[in-house]
Short mmCIF file of C-alpha atoms in Angstrom, two decimals:
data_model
loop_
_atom_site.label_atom_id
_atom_site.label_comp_id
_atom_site.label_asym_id
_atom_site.label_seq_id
_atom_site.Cartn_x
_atom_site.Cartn_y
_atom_site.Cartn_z
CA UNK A 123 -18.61 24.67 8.00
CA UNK A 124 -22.34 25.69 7.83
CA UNK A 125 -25.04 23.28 9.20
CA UNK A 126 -25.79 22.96 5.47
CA UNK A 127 -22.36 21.90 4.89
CA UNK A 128 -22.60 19.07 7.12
CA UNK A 129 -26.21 18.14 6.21
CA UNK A 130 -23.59 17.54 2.98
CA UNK A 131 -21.34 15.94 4.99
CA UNK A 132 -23.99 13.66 6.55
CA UNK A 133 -26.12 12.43 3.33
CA UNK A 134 -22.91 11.68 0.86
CA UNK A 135 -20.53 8.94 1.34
CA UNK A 136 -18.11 10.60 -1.73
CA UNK A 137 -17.69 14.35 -2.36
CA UNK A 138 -15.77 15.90 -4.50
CA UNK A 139 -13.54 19.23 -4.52
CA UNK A 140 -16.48 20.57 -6.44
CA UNK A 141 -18.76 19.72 -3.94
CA UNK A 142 -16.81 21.93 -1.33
CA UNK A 143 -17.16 24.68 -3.70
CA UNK A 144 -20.80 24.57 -3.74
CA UNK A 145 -21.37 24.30 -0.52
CA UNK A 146 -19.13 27.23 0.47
CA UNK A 147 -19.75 29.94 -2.22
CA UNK A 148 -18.10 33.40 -1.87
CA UNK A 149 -15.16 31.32 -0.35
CA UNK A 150 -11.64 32.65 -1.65
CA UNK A 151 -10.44 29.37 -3.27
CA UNK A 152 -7.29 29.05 -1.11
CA UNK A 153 -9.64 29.22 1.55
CA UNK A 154 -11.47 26.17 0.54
CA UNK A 155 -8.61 23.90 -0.24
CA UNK A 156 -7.14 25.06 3.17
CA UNK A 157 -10.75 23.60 4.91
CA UNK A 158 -10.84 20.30 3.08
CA UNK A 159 -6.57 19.75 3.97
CA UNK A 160 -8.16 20.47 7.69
CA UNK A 161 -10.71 17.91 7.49
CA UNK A 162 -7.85 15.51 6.05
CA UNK A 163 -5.77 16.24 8.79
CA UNK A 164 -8.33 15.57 11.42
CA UNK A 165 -9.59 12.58 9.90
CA UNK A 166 -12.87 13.97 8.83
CA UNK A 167 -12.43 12.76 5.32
CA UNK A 168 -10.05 10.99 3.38
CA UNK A 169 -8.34 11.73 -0.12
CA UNK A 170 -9.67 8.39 -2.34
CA UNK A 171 -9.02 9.73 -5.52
CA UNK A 172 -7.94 12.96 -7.49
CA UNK A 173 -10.42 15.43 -6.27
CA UNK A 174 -12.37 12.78 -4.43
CA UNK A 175 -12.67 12.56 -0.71
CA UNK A 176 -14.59 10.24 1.39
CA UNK A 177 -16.27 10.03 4.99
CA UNK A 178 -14.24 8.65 7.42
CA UNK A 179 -16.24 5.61 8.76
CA UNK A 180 -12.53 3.50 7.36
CA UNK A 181 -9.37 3.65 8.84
CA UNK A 182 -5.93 4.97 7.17
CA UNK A 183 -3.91 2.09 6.42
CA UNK A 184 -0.31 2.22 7.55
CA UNK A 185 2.21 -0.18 8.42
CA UNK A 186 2.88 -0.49 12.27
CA UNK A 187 6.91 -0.69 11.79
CA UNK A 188 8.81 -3.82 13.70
CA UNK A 189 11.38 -3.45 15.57
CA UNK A 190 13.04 -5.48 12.88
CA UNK A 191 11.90 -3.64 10.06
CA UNK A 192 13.61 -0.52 11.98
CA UNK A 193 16.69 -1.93 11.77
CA UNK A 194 16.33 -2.74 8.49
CA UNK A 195 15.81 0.72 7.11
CA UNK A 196 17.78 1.93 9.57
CA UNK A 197 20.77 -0.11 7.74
CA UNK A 198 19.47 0.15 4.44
CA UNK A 199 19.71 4.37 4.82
CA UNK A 200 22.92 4.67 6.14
CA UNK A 201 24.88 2.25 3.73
CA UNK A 202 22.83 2.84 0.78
CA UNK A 203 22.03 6.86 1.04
CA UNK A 204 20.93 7.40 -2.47
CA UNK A 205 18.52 4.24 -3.26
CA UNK A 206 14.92 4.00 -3.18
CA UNK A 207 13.72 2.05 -0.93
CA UNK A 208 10.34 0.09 1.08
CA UNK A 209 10.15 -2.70 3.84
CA UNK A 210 7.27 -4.25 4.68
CA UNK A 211 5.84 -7.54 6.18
CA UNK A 212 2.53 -10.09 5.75
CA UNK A 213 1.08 -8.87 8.98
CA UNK A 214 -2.44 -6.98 7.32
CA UNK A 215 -2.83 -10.62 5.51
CA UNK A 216 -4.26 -11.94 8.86
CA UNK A 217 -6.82 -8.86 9.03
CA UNK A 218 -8.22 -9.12 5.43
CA UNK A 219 -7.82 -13.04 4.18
CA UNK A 220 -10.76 -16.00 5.21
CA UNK A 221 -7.55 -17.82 5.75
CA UNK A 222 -5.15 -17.30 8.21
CA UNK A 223 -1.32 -17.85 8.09
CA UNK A 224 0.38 -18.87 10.63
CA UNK A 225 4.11 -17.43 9.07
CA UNK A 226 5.98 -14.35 8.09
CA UNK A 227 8.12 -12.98 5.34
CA UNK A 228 10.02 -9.33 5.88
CA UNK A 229 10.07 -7.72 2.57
CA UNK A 230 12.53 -5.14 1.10
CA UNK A 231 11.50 -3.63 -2.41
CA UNK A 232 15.27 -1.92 -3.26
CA UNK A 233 16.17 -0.34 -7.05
CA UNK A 234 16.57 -2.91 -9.40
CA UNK A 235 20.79 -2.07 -9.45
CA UNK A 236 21.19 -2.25 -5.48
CA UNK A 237 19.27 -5.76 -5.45
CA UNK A 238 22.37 -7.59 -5.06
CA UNK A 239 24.56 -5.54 -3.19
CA UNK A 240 21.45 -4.93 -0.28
CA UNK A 241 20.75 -8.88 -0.36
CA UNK A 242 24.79 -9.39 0.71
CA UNK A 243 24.72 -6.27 2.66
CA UNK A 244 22.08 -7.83 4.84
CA UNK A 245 23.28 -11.12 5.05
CA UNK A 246 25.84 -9.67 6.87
CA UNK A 247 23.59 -8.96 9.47
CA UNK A 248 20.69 -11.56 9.25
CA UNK A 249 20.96 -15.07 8.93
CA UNK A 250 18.05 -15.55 6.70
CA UNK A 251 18.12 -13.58 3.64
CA UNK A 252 17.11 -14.14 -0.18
CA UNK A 253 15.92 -13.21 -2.97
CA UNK A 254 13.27 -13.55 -5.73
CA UNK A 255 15.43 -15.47 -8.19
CA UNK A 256 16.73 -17.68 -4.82
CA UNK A 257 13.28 -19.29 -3.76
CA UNK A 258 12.67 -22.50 -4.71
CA UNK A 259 9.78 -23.45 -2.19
CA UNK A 260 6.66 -21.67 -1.70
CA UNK A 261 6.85 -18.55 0.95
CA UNK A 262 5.41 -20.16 4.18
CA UNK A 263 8.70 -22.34 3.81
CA UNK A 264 10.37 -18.98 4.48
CA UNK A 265 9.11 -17.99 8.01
CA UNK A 266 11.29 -15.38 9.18
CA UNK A 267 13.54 -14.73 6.36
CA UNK A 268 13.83 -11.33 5.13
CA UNK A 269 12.87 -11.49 0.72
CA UNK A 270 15.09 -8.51 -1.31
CA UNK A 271 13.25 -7.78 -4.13
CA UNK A 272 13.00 -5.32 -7.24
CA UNK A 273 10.93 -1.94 -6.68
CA UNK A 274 9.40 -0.94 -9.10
CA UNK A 275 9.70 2.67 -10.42
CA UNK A 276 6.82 5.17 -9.02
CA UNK A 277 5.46 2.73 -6.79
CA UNK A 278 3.13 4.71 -4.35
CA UNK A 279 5.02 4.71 -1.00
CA UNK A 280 4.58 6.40 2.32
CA UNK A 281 6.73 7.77 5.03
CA UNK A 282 6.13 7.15 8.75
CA UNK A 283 8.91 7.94 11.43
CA UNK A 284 11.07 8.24 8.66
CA UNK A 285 10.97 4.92 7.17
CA UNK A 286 9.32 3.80 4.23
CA UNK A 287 6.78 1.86 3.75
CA UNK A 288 4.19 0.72 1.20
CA UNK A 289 1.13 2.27 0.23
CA UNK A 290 -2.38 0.40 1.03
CA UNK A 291 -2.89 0.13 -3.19
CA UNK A 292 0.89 -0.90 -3.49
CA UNK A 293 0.62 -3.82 -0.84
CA UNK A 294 -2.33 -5.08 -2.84
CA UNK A 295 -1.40 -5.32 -6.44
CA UNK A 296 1.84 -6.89 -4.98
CA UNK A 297 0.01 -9.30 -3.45
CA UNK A 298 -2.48 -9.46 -6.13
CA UNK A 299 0.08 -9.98 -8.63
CA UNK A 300 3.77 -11.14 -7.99
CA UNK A 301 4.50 -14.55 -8.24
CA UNK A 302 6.37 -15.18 -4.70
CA UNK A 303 2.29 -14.11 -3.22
CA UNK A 304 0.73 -16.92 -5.43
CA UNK A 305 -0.92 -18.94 -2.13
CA UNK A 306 -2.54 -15.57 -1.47
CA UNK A 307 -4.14 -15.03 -4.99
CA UNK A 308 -6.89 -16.98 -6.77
CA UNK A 309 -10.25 -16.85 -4.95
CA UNK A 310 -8.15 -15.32 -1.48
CA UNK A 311 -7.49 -12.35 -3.30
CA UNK A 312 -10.71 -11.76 -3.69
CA UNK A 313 -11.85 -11.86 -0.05
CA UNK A 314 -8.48 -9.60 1.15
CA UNK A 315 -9.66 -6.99 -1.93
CA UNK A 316 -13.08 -6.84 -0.23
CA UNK A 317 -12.24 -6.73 3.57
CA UNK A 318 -9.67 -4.41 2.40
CA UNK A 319 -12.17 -1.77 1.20
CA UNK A 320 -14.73 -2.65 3.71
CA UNK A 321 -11.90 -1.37 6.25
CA UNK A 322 -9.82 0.79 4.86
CA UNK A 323 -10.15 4.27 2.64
CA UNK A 324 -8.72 3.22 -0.70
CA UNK A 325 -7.31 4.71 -4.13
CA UNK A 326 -8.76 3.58 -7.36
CA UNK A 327 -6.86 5.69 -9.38
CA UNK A 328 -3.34 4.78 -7.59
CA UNK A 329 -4.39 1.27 -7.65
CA UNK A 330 -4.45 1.41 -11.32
CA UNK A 331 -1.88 3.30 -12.02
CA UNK A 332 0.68 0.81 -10.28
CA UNK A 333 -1.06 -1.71 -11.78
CA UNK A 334 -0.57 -0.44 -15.03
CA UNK A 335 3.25 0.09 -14.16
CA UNK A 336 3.32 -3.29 -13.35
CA UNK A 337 1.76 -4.04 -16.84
CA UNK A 338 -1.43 -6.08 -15.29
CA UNK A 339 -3.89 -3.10 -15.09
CA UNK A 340 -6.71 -5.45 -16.89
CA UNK A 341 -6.40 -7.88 -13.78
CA UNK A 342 -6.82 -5.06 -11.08
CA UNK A 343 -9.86 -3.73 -12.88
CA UNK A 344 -11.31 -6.79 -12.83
CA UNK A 345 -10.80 -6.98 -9.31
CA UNK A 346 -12.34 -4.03 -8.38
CA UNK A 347 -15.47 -4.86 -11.15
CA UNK A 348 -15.88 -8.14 -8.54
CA UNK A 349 -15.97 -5.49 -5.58
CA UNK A 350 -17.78 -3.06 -7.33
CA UNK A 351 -18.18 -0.78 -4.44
CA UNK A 352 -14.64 0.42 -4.42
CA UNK A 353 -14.65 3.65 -5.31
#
């Protein structure tokens, strides 16, 4: 890029594809979308939005796999090829709530169908297993147990060494939302929506979307109206 273009760089905290454009003109097109997938790939912006990009001073968020939540996709692939699939665990909750928890729940989001048959499947493994409709206490009474629950269809996921794994936007209207997360939600969920776009690059427009799939798209919007600087 010119020193123009990263005078542009410098000065804007959001640009846009059209931005690019005008700050390369003459470019062949292809040859513009190629440079902006460059600066994605080195981490010298990040996709935010449809068209939208913005400065790296936040981090990619991604799930740093257990060894236990290996082994769970590892059996989860081999005995049930054809089912979508995500496994995840409480471990950003200590990173972006005032409070910290002293517990932790493995989760595995499986097609509503396979539900069952992965909650039996894995308590042939794993002594602690349940699911949604099999807590009766709140979830820091579960420490340790692994929670089998519906996935919902089109939730934003992401691959990493072959297993998935949630989206940032998906991990927070989960939490935001479902009923098993209530101790997180109320005036918590405020301060883990706010650390969690202080620190990390995030997706309105997935965000909502999900949220809309989800049916509570009103209650994420309000969210992000009280932390109005999400983009």
């Amino acid at each position: 890029m010119t020193g123009q273009n990263i005078n542009i760089m410098n000065s804007c905290a959001t640009l846009t594809t059209a931005d690019f454009f005008r700050e390369m003109p003459g470019i062949p097109k292809a040859t513009v979308y190629s440079r902006i997938r460059s600066m994605v790939i080195r981490g010298i912006v990040q996709r935010v939005g449809r068209g939208v990009y913005e400065r790296t001073g936040k981090s990619a968020f991604a799930f740093e796999a257990s060894e236990s939540m290996r082994a769970i996709a590892s059996s989860i692939t081999k005995d049930f090829p054809y089912i979508n699939y995500c496994v995840w665990d409480l471990s950003p909750i200590n990173t972006l709530a005032q409070h910290l928890i002293n517990f932790n729940v493995t989760i595995v989001d499986v097609d509503r169908e396979a539900v069952e048959a992965v909650y039996q499947r894995l308590r042939d493994i794993h002594e602690k297993v349940l699911t949604t409709k099999r807590m009766f206490d709140g979830l820091a009474d579960y420490n340790g147990f692994i929670l089998v629950r519906r996935l919902v269809t089109d939730a934003p996921l992401m691959k990493r060494d072959g297993i998935s794994l949630p989206t940032l936007e998906k991990f927070l209207v989960d939490i935001a939302l479902d009923k098993e997360f209530f101790i997180f939600q109320g005036y918590e969920i405020e301060h883990i929506f706010s650390n969690a776009n202080t620190i990390y690059a995030m997706n309105r427009n997935r965000l909502l979307r999900y949220a809309g799939r989800k049916n509570h798209r009103d209650e994420i919007e309000r969210l992000l109206i009280n932390n109005s600087s999400i983009n």
